Tab-separated table of N, CA and C and ligand atoms in Angstrom:
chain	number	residue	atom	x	y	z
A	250	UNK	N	30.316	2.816	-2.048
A	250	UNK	CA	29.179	3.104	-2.922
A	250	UNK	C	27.881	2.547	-2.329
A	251	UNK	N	26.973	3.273	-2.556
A	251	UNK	CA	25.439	2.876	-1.607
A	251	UNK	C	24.630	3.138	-2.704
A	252	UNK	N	23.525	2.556	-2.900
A	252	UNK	CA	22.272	2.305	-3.662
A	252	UNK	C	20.755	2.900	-3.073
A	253	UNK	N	19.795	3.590	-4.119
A	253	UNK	CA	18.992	3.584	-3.349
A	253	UNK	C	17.808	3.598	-4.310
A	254	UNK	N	16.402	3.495	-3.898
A	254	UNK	CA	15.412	3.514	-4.829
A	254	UNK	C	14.657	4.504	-4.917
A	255	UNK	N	14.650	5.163	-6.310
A	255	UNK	CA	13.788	6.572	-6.571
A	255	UNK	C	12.366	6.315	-7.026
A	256	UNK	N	11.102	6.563	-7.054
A	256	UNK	CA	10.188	6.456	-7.819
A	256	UNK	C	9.535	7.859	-7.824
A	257	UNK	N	9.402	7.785	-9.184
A	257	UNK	CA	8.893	9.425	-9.591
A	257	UNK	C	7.084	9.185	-9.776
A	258	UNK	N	6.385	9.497	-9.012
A	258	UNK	CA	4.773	9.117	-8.718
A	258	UNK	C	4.303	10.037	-10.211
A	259	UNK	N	2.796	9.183	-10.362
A	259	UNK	CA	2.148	9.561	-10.991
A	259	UNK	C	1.789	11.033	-11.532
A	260	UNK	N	1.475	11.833	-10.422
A	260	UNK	CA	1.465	13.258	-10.894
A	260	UNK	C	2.405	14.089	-11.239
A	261	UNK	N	3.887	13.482	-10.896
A	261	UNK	CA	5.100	14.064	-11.611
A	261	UNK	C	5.388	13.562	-13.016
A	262	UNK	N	5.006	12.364	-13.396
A	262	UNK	CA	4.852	11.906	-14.577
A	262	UNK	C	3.856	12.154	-15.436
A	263	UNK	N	2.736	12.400	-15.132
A	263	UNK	CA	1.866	13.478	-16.079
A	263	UNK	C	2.089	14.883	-16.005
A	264	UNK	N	2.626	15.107	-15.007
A	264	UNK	CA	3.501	16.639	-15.607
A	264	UNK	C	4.503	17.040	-16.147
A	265	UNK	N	4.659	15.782	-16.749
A	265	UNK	CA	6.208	16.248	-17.472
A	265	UNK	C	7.346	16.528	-17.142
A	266	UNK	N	7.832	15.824	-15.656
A	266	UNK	CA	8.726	16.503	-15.322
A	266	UNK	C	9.896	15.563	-14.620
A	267	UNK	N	9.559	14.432	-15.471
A	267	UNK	CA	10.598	13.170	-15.539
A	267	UNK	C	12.353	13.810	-15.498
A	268	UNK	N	12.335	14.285	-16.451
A	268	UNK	CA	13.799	14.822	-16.994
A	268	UNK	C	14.056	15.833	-15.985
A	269	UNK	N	13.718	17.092	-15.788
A	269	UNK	CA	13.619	18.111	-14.411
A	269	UNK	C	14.247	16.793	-12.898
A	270	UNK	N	13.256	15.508	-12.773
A	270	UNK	CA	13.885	15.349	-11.549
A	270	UNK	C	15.193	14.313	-11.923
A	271	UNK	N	15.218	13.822	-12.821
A	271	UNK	CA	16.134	12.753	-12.989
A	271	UNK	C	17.338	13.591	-13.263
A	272	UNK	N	17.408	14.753	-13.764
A	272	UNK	CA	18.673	16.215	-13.652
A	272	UNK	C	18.751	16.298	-12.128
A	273	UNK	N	17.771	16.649	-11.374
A	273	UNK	CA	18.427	16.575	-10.100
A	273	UNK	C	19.313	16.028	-9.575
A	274	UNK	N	18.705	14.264	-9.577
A	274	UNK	CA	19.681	13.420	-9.302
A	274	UNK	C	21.222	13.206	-9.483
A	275	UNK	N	21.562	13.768	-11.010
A	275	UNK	CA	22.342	13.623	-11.940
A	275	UNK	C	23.422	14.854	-11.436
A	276	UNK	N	22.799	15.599	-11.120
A	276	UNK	CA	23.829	17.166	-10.868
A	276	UNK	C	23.657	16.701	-9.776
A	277	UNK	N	23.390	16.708	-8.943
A	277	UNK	CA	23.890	16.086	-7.543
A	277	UNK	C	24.642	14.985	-7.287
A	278	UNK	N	25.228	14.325	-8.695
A	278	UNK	CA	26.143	13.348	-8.314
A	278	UNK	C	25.906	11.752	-8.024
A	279	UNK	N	24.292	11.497	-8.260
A	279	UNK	CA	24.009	10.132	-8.254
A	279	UNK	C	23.984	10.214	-9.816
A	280	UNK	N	24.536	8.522	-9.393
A	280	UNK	CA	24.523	8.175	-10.891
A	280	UNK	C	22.987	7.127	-11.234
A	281	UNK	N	22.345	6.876	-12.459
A	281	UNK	CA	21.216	6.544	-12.536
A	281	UNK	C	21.787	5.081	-12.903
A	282	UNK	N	21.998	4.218	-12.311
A	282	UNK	CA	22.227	2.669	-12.913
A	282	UNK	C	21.315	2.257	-13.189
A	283	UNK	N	20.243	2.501	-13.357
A	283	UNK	CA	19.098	1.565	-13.794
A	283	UNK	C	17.661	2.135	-13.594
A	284	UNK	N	16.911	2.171	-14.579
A	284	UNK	CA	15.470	3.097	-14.632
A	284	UNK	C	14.681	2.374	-15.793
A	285	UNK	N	13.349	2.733	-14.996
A	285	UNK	CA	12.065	2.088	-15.840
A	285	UNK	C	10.924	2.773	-15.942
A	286	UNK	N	10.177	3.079	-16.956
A	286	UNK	CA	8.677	3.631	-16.744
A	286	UNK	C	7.740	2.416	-16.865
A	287	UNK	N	7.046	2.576	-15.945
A	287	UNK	CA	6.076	1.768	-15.977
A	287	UNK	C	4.537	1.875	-15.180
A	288	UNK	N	3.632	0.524	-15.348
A	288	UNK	CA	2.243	1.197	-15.523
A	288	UNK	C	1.957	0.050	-13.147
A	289	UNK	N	2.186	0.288	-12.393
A	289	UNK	CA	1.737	-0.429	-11.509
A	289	UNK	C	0.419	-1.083	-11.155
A	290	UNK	N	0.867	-2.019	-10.796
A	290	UNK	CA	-0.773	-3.046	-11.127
A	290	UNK	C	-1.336	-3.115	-9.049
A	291	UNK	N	-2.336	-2.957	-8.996
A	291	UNK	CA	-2.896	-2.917	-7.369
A	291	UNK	C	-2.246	-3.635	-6.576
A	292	UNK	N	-1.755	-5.217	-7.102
A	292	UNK	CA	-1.223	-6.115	-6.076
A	292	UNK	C	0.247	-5.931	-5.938
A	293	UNK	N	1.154	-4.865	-6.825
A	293	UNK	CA	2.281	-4.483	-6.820
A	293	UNK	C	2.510	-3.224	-5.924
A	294	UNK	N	1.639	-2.323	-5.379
A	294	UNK	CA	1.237	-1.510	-5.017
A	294	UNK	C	1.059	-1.708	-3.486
A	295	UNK	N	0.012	-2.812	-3.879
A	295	UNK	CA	0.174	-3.101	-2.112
A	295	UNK	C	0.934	-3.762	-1.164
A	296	UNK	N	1.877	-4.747	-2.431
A	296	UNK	CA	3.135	-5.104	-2.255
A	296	UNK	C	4.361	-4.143	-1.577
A	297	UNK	N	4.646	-3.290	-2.751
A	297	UNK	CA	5.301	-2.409	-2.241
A	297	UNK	C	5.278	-1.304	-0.873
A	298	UNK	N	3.572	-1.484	-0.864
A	298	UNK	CA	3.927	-0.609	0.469
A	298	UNK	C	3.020	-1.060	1.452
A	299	UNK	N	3.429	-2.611	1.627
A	299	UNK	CA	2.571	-3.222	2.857
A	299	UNK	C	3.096	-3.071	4.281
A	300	UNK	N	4.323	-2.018	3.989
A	300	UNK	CA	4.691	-1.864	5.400
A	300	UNK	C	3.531	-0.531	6.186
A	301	UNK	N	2.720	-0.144	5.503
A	301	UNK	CA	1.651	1.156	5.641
A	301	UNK	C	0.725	0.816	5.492
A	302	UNK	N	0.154	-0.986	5.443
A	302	UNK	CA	-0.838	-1.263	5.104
A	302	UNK	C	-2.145	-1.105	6.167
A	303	UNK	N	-1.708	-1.197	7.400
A	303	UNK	CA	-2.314	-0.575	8.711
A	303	UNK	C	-2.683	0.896	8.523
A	304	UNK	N	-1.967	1.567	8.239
A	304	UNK	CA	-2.198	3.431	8.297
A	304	UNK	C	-3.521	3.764	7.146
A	305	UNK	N	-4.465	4.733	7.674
A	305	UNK	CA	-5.435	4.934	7.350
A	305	UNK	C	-5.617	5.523	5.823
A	306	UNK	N	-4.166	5.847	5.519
A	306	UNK	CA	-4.154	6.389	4.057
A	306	UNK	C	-3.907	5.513	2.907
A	307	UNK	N	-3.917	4.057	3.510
A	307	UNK	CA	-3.417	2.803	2.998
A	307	UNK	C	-3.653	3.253	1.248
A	308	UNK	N	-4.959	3.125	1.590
A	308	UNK	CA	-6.095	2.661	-0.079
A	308	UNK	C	-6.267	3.778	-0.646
A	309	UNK	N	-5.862	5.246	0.072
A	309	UNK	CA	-5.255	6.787	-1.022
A	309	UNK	C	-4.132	5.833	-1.523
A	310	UNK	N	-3.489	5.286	-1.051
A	310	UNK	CA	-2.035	5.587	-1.316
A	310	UNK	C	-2.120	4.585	-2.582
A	311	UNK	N	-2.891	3.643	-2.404
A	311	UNK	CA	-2.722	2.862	-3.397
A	311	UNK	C	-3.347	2.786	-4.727
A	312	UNK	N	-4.349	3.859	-4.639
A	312	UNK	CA	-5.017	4.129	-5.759
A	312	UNK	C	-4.480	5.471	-6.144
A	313	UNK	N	-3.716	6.108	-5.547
A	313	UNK	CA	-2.860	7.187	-6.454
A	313	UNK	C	-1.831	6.642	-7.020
A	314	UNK	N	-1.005	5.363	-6.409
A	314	UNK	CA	0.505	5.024	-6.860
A	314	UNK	C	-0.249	4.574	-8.283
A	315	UNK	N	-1.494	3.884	-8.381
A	315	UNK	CA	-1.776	2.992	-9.879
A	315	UNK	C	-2.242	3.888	-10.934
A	316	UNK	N	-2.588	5.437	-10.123
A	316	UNK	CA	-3.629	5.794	-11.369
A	316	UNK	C	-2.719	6.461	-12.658
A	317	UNK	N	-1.625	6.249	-12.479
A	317	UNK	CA	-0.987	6.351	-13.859
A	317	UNK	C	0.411	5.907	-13.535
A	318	UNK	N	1.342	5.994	-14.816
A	318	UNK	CA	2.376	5.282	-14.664
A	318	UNK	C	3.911	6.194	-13.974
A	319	UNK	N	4.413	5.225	-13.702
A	319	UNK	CA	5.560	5.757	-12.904
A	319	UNK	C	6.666	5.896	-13.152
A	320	UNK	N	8.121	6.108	-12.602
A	320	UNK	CA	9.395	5.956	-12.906
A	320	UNK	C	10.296	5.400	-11.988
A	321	UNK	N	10.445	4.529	-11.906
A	321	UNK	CA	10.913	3.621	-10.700
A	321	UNK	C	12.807	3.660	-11.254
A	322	UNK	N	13.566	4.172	-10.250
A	322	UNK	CA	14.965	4.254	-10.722
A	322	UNK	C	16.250	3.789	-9.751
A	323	UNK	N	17.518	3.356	-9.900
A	323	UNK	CA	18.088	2.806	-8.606
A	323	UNK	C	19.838	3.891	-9.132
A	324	UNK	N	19.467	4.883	-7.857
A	324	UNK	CA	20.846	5.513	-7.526
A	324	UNK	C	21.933	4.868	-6.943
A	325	UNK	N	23.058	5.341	-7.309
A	325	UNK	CA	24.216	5.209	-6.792
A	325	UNK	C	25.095	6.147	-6.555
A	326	UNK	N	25.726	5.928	-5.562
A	326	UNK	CA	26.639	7.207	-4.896
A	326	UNK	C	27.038	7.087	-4.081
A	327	UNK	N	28.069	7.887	-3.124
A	327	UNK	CA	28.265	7.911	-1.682
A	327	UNK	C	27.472	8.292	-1.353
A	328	UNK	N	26.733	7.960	-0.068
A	328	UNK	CA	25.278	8.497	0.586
A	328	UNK	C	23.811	8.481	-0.049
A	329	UNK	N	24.275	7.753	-1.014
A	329	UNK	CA	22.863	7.984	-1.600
A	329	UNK	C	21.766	7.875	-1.479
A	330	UNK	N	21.532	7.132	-0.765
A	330	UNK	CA	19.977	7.299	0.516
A	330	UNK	C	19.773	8.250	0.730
A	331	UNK	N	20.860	8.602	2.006
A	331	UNK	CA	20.354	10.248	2.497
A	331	UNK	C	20.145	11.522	1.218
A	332	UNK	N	21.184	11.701	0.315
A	332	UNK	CA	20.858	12.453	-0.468
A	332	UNK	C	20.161	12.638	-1.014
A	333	UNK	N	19.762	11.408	-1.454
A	333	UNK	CA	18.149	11.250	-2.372
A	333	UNK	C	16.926	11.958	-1.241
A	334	UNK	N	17.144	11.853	0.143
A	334	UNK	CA	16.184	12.362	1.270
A	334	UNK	C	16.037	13.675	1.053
A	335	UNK	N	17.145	13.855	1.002
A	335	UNK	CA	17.754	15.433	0.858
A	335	UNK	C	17.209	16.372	-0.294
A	336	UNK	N	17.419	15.669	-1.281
A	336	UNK	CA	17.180	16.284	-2.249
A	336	UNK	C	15.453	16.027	-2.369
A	337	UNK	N	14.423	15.272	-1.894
A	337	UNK	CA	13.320	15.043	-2.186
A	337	UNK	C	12.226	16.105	-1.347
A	338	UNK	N	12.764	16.358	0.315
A	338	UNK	CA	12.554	17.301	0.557
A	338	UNK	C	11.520	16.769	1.873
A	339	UNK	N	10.536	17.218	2.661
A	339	UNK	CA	9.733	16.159	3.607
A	339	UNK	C	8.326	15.846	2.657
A	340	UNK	N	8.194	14.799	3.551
A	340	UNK	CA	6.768	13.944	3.038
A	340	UNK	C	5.894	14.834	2.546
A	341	UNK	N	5.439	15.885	3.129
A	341	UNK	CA	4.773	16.573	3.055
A	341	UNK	C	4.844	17.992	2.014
A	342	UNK	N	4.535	18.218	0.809
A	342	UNK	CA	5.524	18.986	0.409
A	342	UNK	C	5.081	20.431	1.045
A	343	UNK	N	4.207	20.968	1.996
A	343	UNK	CA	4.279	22.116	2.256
A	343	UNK	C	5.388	22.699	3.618
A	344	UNK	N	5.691	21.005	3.525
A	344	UNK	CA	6.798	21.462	4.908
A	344	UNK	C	8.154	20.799	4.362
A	345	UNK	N	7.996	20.974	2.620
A	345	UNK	CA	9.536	20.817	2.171
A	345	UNK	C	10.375	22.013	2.048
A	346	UNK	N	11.812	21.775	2.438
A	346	UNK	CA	12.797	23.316	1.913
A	346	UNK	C	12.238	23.443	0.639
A	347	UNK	N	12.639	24.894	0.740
A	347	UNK	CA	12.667	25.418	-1.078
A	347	UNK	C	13.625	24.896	-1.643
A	348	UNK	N	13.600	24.876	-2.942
A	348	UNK	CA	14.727	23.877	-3.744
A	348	UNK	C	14.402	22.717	-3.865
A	349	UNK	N	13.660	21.438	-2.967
A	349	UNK	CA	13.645	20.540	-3.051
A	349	UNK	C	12.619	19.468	-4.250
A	350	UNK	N	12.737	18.775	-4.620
A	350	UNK	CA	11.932	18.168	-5.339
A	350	UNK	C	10.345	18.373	-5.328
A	351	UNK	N	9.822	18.116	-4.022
A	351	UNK	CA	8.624	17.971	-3.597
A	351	UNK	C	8.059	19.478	-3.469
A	352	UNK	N	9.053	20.355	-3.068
A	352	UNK	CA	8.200	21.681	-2.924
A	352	UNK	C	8.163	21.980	-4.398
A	353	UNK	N	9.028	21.761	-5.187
A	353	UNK	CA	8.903	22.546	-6.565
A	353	UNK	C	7.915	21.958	-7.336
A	354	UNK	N	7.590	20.369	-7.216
A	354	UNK	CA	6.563	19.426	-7.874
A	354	UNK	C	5.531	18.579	-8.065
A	355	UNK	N	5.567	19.256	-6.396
A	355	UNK	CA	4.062	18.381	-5.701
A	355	UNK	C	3.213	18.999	-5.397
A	356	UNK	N	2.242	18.305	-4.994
A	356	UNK	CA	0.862	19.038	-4.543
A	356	UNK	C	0.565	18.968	-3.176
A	357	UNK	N	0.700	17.901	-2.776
A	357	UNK	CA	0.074	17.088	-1.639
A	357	UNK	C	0.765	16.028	-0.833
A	358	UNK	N	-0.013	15.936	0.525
A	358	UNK	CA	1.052	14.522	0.480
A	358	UNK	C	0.549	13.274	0.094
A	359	UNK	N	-0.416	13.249	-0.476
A	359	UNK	CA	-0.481	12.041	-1.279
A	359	UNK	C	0.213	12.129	-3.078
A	360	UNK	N	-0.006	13.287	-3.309
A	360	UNK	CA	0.449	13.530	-4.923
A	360	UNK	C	1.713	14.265	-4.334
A	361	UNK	N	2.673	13.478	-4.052
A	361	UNK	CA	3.722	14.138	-3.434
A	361	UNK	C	5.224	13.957	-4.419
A	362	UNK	N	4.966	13.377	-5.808
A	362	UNK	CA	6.020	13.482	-7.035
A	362	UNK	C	7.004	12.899	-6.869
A	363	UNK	N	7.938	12.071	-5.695
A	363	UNK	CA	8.900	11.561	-5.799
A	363	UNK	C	8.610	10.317	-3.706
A	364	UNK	N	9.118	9.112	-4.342
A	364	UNK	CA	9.363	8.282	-2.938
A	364	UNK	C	10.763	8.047	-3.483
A	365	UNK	N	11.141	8.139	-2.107
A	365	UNK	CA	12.706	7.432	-2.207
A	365	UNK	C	12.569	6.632	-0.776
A	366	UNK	N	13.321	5.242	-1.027
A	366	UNK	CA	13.867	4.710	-0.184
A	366	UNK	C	14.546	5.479	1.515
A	367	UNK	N	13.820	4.787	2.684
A	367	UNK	CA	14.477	5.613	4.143
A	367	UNK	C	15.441	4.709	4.572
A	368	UNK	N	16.023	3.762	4.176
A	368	UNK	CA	17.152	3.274	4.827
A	368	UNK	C	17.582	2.477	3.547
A	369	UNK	N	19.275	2.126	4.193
A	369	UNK	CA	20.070	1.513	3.268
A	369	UNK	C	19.669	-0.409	3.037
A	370	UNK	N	19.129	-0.505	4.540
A	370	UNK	CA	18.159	-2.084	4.029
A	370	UNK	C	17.175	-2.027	3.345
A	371	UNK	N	16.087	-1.117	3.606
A	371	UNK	CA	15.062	-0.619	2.890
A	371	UNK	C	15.343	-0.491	1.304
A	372	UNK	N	16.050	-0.006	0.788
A	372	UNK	CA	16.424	0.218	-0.386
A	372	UNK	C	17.128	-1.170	-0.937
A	373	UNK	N	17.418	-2.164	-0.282
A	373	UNK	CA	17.982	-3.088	-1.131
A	373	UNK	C	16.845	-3.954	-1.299
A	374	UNK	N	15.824	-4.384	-0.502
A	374	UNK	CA	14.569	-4.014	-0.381
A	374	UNK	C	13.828	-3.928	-1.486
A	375	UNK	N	13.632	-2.756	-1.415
A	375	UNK	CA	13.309	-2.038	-2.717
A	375	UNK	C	13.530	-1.662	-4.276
A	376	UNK	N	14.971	-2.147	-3.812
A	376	UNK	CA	15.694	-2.427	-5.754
A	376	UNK	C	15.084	-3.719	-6.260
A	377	UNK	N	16.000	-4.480	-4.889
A	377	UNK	CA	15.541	-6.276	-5.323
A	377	UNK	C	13.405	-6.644	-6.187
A	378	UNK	N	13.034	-5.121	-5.568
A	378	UNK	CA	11.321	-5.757	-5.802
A	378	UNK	C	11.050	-5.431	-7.259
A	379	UNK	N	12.066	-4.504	-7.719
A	379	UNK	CA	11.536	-3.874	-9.409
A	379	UNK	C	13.041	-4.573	-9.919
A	380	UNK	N	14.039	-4.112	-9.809
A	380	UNK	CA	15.421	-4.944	-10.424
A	380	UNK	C	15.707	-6.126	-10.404
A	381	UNK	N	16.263	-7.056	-11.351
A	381	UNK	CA	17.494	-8.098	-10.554
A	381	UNK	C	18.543	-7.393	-11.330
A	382	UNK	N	19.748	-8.004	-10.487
A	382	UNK	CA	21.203	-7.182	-10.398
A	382	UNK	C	21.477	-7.398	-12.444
A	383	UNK	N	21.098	-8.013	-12.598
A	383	UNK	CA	21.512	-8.198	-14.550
A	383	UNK	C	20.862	-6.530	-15.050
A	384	UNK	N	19.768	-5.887	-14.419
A	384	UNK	CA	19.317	-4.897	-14.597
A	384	UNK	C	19.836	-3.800	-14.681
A	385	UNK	N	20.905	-3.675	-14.008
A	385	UNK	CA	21.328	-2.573	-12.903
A	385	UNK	C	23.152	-2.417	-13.802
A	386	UNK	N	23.476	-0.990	-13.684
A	386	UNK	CA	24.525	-1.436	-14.450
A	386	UNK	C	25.480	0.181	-14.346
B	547	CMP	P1	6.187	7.785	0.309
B	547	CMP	O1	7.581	8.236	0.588
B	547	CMP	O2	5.925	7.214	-1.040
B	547	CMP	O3	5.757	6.707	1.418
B	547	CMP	C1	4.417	6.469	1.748
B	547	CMP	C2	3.502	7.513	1.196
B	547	CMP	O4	2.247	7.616	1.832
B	547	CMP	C3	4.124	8.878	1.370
B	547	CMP	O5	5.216	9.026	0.512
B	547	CMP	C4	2.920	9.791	1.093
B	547	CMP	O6	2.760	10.063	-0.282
B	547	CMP	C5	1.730	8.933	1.544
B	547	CMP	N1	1.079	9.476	2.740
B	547	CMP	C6	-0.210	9.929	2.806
B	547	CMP	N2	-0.503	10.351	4.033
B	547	CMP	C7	0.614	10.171	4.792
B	547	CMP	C8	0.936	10.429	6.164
B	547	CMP	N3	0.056	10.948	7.023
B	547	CMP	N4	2.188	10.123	6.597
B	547	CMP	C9	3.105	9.569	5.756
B	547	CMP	N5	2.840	9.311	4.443
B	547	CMP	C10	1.621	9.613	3.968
């Protein structure tokens, strides 16, 4: 069993379309152990993604992750990293497959509707920063 971290971005959450991706997940066989909506505060933001804090899209990135609230969730499954990849579609959503999360619900690649975790360290990572294990279930 492998773990991984979903967050459903701001513009998928003002579109209503929480339930749409968290069905994805679900029919594809991850199970949702643990999920939160919530509102991200700047220093959590830049926390979370100070590994991009160099890249020029730093301060897009961080003033789109805050400008509304999110859905931060931790899969489980066989593969569930990759699948969650799989199913989210590329960074970019005009160069995502059809079917995928991002082509069906994004805009952009900054309003790009879903991050998931790229590796299986990364993601423990990434649970540990919104979960502790009493969370998770
Ligand atoms: P995410 O998977 O959340 O990881 C970092 C985010 O930065 C990425 O999705 C995109 O939304 C955003 N981003 C903006 N520009 C770029 C870029 N040129 N390359 C990668 N990510 C980018």
């Amino acid at each position: 069993m492998e773990r991984t971290l979903s967050i459903i971005k701001p513009d998928a959450v003002a579109k209503g379309v929480i339930g749409k991706i968290l069905d994805r997940f679900e029919s594809n066989g991850l199970k949702i152990v643990a999920t939160r909506k919530m509102q991200l505060s700047r220093t959590n933001a830049e926390a979370f993604y100070a590994v991009h804090a160099e890249r020029p899209f730093f301060g897009d990135l961080v003033d789109f992750m805050i400008s509304g609230p999110v859905v931060v969730t931790v899969l489980e499954g066989k593969n569930a990293m990759q699948i969650n990849r799989d199913l989210m579609g590329a960074t970019n959503p005009k160069e995502a497959e059809v079917g995928t999360i991002r082509a069906d619900f994004a805009e952009n690649i900054d309003a790009n509707a879903v991050h998931g975790s790229d590796s299986v360290e990364n993601a423990a990572i990434e649970i540990a920063f919104f979960f502790s294990e009493r969370d998770i279930s």
